[in-house]
Coordinates of C-alpha atoms and ligand atoms in Angstrom, one line a residue:
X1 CA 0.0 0.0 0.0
X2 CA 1.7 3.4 -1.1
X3 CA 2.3 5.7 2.0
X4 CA 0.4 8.8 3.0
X5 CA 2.4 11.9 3.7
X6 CA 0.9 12.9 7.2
X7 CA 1.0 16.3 5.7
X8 CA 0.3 17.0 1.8
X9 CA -0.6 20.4 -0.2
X10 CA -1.6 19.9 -3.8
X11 CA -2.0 22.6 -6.1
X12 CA -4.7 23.5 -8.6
X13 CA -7.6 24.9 -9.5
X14 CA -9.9 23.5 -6.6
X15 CA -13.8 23.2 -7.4
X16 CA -16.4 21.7 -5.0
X17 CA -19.8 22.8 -4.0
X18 CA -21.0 24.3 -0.5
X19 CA -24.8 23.4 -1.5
X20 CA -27.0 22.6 -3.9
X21 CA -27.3 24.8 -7.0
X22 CA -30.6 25.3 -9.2
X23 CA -31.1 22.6 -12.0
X24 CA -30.7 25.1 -14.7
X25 CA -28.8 28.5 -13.6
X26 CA -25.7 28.8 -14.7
X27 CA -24.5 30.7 -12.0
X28 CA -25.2 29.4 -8.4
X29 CA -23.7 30.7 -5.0
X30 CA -23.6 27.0 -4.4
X31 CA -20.5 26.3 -6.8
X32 CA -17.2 27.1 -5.0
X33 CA -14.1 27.7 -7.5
X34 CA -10.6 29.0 -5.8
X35 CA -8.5 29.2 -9.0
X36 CA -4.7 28.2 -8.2
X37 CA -5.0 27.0 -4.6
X38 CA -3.4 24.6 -2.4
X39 CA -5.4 21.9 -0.6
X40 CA -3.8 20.5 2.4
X41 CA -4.1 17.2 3.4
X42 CA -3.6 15.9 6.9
X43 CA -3.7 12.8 8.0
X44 CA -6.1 11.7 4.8
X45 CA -8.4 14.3 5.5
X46 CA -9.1 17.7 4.2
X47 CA -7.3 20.7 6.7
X48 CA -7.6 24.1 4.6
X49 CA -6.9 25.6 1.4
X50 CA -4.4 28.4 1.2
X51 CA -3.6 30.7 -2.2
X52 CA -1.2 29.5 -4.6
X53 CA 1.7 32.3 -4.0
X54 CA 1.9 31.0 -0.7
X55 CA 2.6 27.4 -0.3
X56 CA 2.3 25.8 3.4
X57 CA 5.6 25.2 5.3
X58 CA 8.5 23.2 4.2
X59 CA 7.1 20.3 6.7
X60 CA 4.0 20.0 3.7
X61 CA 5.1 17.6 1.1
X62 CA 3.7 19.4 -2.2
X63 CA 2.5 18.2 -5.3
X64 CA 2.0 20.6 -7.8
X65 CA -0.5 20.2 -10.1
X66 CA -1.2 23.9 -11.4
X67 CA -3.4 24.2 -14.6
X68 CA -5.4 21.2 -13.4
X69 CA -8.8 20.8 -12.1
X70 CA -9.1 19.6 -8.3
X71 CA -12.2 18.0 -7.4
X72 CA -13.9 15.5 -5.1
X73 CA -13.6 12.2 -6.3
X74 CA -16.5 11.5 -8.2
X75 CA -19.1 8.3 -6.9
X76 CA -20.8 5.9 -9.0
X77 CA -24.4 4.9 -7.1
X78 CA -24.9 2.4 -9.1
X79 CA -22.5 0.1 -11.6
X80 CA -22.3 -3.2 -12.0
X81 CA -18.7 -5.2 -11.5
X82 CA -19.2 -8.6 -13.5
X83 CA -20.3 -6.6 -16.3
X84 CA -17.7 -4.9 -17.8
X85 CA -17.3 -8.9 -19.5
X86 CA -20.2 -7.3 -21.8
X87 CA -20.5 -3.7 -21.8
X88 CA -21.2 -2.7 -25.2
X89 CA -22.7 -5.0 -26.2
X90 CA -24.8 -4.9 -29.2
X91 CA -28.2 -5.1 -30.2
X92 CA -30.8 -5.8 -27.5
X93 CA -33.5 -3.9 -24.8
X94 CA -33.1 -4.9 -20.8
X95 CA -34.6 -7.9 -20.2
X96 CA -33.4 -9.5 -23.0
X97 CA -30.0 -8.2 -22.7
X98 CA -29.9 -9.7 -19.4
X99 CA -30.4 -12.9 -20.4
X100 CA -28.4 -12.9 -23.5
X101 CA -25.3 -11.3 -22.1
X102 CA -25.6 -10.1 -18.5
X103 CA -26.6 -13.5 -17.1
X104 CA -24.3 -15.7 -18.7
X105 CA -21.5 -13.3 -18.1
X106 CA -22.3 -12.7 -14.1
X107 CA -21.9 -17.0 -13.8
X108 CA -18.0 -17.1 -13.9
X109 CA -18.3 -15.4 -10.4
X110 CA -19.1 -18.5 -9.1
X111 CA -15.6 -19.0 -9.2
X112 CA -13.6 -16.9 -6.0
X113 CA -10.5 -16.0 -8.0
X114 CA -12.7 -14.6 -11.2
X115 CA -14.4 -12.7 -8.5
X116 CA -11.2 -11.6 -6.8
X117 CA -9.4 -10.9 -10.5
X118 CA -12.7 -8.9 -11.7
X119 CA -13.0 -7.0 -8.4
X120 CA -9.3 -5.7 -8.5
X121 CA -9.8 -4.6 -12.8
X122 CA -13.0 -3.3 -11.9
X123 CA -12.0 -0.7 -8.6
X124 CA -9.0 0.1 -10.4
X125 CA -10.4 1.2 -13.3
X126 CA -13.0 3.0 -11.4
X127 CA -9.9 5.0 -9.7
X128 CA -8.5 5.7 -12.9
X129 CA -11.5 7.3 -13.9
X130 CA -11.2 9.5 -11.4
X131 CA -14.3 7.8 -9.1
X132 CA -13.3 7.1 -5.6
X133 CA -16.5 5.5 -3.9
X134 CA -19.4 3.0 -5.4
X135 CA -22.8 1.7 -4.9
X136 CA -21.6 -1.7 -6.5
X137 CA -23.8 -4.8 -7.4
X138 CA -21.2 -8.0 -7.6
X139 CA -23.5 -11.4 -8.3
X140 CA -25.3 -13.7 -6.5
X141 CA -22.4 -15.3 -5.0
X142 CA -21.1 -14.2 -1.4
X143 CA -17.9 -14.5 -2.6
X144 CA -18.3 -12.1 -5.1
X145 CA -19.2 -9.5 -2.2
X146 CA -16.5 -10.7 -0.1
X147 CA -14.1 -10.3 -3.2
X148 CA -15.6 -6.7 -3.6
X149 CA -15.3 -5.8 -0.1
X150 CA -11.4 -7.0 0.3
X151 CA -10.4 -5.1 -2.5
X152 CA -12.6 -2.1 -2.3
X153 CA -10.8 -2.4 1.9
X154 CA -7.0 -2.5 -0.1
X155 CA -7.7 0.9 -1.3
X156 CA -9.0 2.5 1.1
X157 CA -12.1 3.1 -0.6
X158 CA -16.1 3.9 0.4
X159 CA -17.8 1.2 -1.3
X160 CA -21.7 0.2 -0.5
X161 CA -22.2 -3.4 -1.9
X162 CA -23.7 -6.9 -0.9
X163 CA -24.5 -9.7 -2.7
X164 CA -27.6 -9.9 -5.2
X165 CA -30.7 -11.7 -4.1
X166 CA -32.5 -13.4 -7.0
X167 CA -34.5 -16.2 -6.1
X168 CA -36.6 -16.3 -9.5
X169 CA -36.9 -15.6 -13.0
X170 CA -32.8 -16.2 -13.9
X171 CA -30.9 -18.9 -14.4
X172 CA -30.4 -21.8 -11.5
X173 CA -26.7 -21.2 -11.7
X174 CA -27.6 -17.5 -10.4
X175 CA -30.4 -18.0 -8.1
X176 CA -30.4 -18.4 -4.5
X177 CA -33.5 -19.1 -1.9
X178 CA -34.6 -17.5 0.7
X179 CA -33.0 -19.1 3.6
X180 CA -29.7 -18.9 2.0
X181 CA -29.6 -15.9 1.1
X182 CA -30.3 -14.6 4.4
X183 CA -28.0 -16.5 5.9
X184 CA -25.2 -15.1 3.0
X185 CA -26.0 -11.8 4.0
X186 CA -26.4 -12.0 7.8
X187 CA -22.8 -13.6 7.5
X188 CA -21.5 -10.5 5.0
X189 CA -23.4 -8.1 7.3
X190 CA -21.6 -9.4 10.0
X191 CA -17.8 -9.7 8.3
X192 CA -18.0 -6.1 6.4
X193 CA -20.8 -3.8 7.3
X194 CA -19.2 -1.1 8.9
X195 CA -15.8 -1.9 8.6
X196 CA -13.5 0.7 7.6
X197 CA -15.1 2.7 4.4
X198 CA -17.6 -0.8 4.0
X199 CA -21.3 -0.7 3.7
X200 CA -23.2 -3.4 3.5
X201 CA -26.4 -2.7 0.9
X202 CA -29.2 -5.2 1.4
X203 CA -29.1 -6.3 -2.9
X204 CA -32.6 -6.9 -4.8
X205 CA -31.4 -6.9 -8.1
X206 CA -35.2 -6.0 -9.4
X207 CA -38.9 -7.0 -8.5
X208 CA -39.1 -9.5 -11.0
X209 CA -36.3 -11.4 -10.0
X210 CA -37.5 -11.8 -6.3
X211 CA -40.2 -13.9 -4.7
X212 CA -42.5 -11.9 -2.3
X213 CA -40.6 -14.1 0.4
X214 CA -37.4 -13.1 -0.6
X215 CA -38.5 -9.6 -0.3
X216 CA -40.2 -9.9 2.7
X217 CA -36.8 -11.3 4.2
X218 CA -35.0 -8.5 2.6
X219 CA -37.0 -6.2 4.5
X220 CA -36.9 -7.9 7.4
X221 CA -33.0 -7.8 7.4
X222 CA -33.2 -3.9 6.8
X223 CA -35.5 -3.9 10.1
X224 CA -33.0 -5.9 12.3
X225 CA -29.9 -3.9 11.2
X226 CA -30.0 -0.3 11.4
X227 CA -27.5 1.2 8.7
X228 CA -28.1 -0.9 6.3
X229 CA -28.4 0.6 2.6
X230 CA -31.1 -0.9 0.4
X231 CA -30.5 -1.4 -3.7
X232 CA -32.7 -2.1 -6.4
X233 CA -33.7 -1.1 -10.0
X234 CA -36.9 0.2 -10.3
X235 CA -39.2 1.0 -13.8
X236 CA -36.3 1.1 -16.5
X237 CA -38.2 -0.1 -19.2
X238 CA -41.8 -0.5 -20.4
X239 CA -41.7 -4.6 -20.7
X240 CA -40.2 -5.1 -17.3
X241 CA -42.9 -2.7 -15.9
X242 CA -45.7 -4.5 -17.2
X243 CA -44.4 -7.7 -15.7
X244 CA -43.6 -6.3 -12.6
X245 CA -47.5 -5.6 -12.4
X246 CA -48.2 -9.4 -12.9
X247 CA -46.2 -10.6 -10.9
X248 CA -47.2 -8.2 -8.0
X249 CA -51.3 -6.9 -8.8
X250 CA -51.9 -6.0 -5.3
X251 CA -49.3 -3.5 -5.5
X252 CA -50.1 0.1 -6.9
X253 CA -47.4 0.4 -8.5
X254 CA -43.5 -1.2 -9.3
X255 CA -42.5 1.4 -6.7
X256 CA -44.7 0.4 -4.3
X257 CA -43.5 -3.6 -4.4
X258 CA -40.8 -2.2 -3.1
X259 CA -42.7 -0.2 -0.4
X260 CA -44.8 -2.8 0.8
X261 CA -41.6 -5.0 1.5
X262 CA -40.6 -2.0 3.6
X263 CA -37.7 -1.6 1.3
X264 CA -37.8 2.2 1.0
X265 CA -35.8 4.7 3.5
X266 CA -33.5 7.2 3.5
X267 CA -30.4 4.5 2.6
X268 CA -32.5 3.3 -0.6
X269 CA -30.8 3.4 -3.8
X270 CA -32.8 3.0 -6.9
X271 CA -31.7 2.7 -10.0
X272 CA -33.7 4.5 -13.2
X273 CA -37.1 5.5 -12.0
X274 CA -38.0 6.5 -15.7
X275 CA -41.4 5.2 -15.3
X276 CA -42.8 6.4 -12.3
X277 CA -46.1 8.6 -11.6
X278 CA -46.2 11.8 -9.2
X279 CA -47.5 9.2 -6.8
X280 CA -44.5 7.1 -6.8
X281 CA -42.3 10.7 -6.5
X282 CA -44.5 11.4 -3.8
X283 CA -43.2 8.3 -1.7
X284 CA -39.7 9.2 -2.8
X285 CA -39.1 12.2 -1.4
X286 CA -41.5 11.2 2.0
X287 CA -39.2 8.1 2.3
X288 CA -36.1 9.7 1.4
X289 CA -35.1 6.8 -1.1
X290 CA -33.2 8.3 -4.2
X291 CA -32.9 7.9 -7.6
X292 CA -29.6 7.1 -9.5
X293 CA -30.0 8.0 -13.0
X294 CA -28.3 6.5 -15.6
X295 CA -28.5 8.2 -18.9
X296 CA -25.8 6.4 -20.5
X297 CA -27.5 3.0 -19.9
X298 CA -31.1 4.3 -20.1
X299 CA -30.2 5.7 -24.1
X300 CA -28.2 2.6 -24.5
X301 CA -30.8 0.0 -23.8
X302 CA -33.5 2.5 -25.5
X303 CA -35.3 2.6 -21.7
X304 CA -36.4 5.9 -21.9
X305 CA -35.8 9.6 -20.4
X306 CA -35.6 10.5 -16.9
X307 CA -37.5 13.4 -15.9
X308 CA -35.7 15.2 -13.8
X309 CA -37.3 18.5 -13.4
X310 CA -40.2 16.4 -12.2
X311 CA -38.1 14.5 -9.2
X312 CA -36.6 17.8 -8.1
X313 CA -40.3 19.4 -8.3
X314 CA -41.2 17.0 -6.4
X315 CA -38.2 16.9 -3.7
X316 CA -36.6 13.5 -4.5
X317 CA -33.3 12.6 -4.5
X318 CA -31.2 12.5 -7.5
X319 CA -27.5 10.8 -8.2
X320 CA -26.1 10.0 -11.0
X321 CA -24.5 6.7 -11.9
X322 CA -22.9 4.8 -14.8
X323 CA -24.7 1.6 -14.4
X324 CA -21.9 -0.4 -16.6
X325 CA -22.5 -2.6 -18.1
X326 CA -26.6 -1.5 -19.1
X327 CA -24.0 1.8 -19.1
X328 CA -21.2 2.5 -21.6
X329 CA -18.3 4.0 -19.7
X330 CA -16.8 4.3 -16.4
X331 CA -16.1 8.0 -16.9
X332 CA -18.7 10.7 -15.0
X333 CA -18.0 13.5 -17.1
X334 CA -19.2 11.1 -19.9
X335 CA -21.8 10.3 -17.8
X336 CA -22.9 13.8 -17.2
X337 CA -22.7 14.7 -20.7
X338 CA -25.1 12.5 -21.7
X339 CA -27.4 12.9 -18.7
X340 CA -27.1 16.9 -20.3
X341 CA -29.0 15.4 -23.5
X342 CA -31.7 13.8 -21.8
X343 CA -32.5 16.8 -20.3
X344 CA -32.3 18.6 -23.1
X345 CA -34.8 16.1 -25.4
X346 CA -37.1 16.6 -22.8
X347 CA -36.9 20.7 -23.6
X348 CA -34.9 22.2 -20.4
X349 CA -31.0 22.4 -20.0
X350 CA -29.4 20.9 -17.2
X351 CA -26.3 23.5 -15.8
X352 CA -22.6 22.0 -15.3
X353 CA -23.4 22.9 -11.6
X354 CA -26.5 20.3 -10.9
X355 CA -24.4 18.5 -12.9
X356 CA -21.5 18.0 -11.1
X357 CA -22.8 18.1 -7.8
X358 CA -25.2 15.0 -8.2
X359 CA -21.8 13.1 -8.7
X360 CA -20.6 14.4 -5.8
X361 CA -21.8 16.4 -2.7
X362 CA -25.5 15.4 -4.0
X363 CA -24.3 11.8 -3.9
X364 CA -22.8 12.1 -0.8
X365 CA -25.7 13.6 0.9
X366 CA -28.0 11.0 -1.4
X367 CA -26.0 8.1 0.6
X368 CA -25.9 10.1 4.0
X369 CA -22.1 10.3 3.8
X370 CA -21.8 14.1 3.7
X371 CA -19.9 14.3 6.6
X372 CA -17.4 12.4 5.1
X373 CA -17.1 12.5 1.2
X374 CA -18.2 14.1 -2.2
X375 CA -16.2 18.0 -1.2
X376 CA -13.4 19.4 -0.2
X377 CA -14.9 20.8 2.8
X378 CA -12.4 20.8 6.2
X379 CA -12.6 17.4 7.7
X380 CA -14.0 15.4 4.9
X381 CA -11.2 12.2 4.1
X382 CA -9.0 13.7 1.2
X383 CA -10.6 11.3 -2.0
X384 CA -9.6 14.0 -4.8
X385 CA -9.2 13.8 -8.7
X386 CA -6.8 15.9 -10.3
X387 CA -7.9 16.2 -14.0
X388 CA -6.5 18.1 -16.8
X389 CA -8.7 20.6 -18.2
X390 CA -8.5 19.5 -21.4
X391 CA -7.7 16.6 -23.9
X392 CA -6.5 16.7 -27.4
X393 CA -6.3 20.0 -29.6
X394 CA -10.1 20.3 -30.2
X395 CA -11.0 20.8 -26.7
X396 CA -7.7 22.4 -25.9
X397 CA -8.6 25.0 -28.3
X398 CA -12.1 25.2 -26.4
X399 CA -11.1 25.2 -23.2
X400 CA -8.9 28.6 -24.6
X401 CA -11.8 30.2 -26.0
X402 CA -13.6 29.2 -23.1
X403 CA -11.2 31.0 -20.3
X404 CA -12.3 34.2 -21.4
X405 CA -15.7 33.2 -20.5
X406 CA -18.1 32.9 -17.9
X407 CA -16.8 30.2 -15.6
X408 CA -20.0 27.9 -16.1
X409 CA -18.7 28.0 -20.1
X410 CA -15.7 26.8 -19.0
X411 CA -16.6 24.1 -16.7
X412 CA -19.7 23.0 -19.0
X413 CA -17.1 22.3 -22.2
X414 CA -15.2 20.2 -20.0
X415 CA -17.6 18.3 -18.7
X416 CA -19.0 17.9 -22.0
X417 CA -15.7 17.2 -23.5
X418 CA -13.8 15.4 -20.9
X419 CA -12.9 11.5 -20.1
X420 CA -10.5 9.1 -18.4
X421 CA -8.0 10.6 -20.3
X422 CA -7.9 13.6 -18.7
X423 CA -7.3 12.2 -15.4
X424 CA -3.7 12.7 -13.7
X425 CA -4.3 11.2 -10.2
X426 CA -6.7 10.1 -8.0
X427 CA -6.2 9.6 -4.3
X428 CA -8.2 8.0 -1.9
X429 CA -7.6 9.3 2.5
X430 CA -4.8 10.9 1.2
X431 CA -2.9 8.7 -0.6
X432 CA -2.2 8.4 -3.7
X433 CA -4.0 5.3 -5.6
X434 CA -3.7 6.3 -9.6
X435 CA -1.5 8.1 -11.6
X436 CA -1.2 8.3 -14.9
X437 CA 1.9 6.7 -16.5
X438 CA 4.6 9.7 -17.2
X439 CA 4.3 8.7 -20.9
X440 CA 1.2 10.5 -21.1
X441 CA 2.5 14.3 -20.8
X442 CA -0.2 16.9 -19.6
X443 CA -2.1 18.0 -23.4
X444 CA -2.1 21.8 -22.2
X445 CA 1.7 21.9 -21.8
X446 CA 2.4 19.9 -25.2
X447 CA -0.2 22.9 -26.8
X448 CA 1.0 26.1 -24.7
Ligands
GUN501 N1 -32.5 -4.6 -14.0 C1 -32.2 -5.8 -13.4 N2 -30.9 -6.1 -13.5 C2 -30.3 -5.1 -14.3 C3 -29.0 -4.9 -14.7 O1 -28.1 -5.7 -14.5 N3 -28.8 -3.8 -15.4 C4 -29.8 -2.9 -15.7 N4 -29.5 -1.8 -16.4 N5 -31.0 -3.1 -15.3 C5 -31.3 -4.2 -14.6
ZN502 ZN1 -28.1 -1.6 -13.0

């Protein structure tokens, strides 16, 4: 494990947020931007920020990273780790996709050293794309949780995950039952919840895949463990909506399966939520459950839009996540970008600001770990991204043009514009987990 310096100042241009701005004004007193700063580090956590032109004492170790972007490391409340066997692949809507490539792919979990191998690719590739904590589904197999957890705890990383519980409706190499799959969890709440950065999430991969029983039990382990988080998917797509009100016609809704099974609080993750009613919002944002959206999945997959003036209108929750490998990249900006275009087919423009703070401080505050992650706030643990502010000599030339402008311009082109590419490091409490191999000099020094 790479050592922290007690005592570490790294300069940049530091960005965070000190609340939450409007969905679409470009300029918010909610966006903080100290241009050429240094943040201190002590200890792993966040101590100050003090101008560039004058650097901490000589007992700081320094890193200087000027004509970079600082931010918060970036979380992902929802991705999937067996999956990146078949993101992109081509040709199909959810359910069928899930049984043509997701299923078959999550199997070779079964196996503890796939599920350690794929756990170590899939956290370090997350940390090279700049995203320090995850809502993470592994499979059906403790082991793949356990795998998750151990190397999610060899990082130093905030990770939320727990093994899926699907007792129906996939194949018998993936199911499980209701008695052993409590006991799986009770025994992986017991090894990881709450150790170091580990949450335990209590995993119904979706309605259809789960007995009433199974989510009975699911609720009843929520009940006995205070803490807990709770994730699901919840009305992606049209098909699995209708079956979801077959399999469940006493319910009013797919939403409400999940209420009835006393599923839904303030630790509630769920996925999509494109096809929900003002009812269903209304038991959001009373329950405090929230919505990771997913654009990059939900266009992908052909799902559908998520509204998201409606969920704010209606005070619920929003995060946004990758959802690899439904998703198509790793990368949040990427993510962002394209959660901009939803927005904008729907006729309203989403600002860099909301943007960027649902994969951040609105995450954090989403997963009730505002004290802790998601800004660069004093005390919060140091997870922080440095990121060039551009990539290649089209948005180099851009990002130019763009300094002259209003800092939203700015910030909007490269969020827009940027990718994994553009990350230099990434650390995690401090200490440094990613860097970019030297070969890969900084594009706004090659362009002056
Ligand atoms: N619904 C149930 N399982 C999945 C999954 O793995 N990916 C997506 N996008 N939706 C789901
Ligand atoms: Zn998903």
């Amino acid at each position: 494990m790479p050592d922290a310096p007690t005592r570490l100042a790294l300069r940049g241009d530091l960005l965070d947020f000190t609340g939450t701005p409007a969905l679409d004004e470009p300029a918010s007193p909610a966006v903080r931007f100290r241009p050429d700063h240094w943040l201190l580090v002590e200890d792993g956590r966040i101590a100050g920020a003090l101008p560039g032109p004058t650097p901490p004492g000589e007992d700081w170790a320094r890193e200087d990273h000027r004509g970079r972007l600082l931010m918060p490391g970036f979380i992902d409340t929802h991705v999937h780790c067996p999956q990146l066997d078949v993101i992109a692949s081509y040709g199909s809507s959810l359910l069928d996709w899930l049984d043509t490539y997701t299923f078959p792919a999550e199997q070779r979990f079964a196996d503890a050293a796939a599920a350690r191998a794929g756990s170590a690719l899939f956290l370090d590739a997350l940390l090279a794309h700049g995203t320090t904590a995850a809502a993470v589904y592994p499979t059906v197999h403790a082991g793949s949780a356990d795998a998750l957890f151990e190397a999610a705890a060899a990082r130093g990383m905030r990770l939320v995950t727990g093994k899926v519980l699907m007792d129906r409706h996939a194949p018998p190499a993936l199911c499980d039952d209701v008695v052993g799959g409590q006991a799986d969890c009770e025994a992986l709440i017991a090894r990881w919840h709450g150790r170091g950065r580990a949450a335990y999430a209590v995993t119904v991969r979706f309605a259809i895949t789960s007995t009433p029983p199974q989510l009975a039990m699911a609720g009843g382990l929520l009940r006995r463990h205070p803490g807990l988080y709770m994730q699901t998917h919840v009305a992606e797509n049209r098909d699995e909506v209708r079956w979801a009100a077959e399999l469940f016609p006493e319910a009013r809704s797919y939403l409400d399966v999940y209420h009835r099974a006393g599923l839904l609080d303030e630790r509630a993750i769920l996925a999509h939520g494109i096809w929900l009613d003002d009812t269903d919002r209304a038991l959001l944002a009373d329950t405090g459950a929230h919505i990771a959206h997913c654009p990059t999945s939900n266009l992908f997959l052909g799902s559908g839009l998520f509204d998201w003036a409606a969920a704010r209108e209606a005070g619920v929750r929003v995060s946004v996540a990758t959802d690899v490998g439904g998703g198509t990249t790793l990368s949040m900006p990427r993510t962002l970008a394209e959660a901009y275009k939803v927005q904008a087919m729907q006729g309203w423009r989403l600002s860099a600001w909301a943007a960027l703070h649902a994969a951040t401080r609105g995450a954090a505050e989403a997963l009730q770990l505002g004290g802790e992650i998601g800004s660069l706030e004093p005390g919060r643990l140091a997870d922080v991204v440095a990121w060039d502010w551009s990539h290649g000599p089209v948005a180099a030339h851009r990002d130019r043009l763009a300094q002259a402008q209003a800092l939203h311009a700015r910030v909007f082109a490269w969020m827009t514009l940027a990718d994994e590419r553009q990350v230099a490091a990434t650390w995690v409490a401090g200490v440094p987990r990613w860097r970019r191999a030297p070969d890969r000099a900084p594009q706004v020094a090659a362009l002056g």
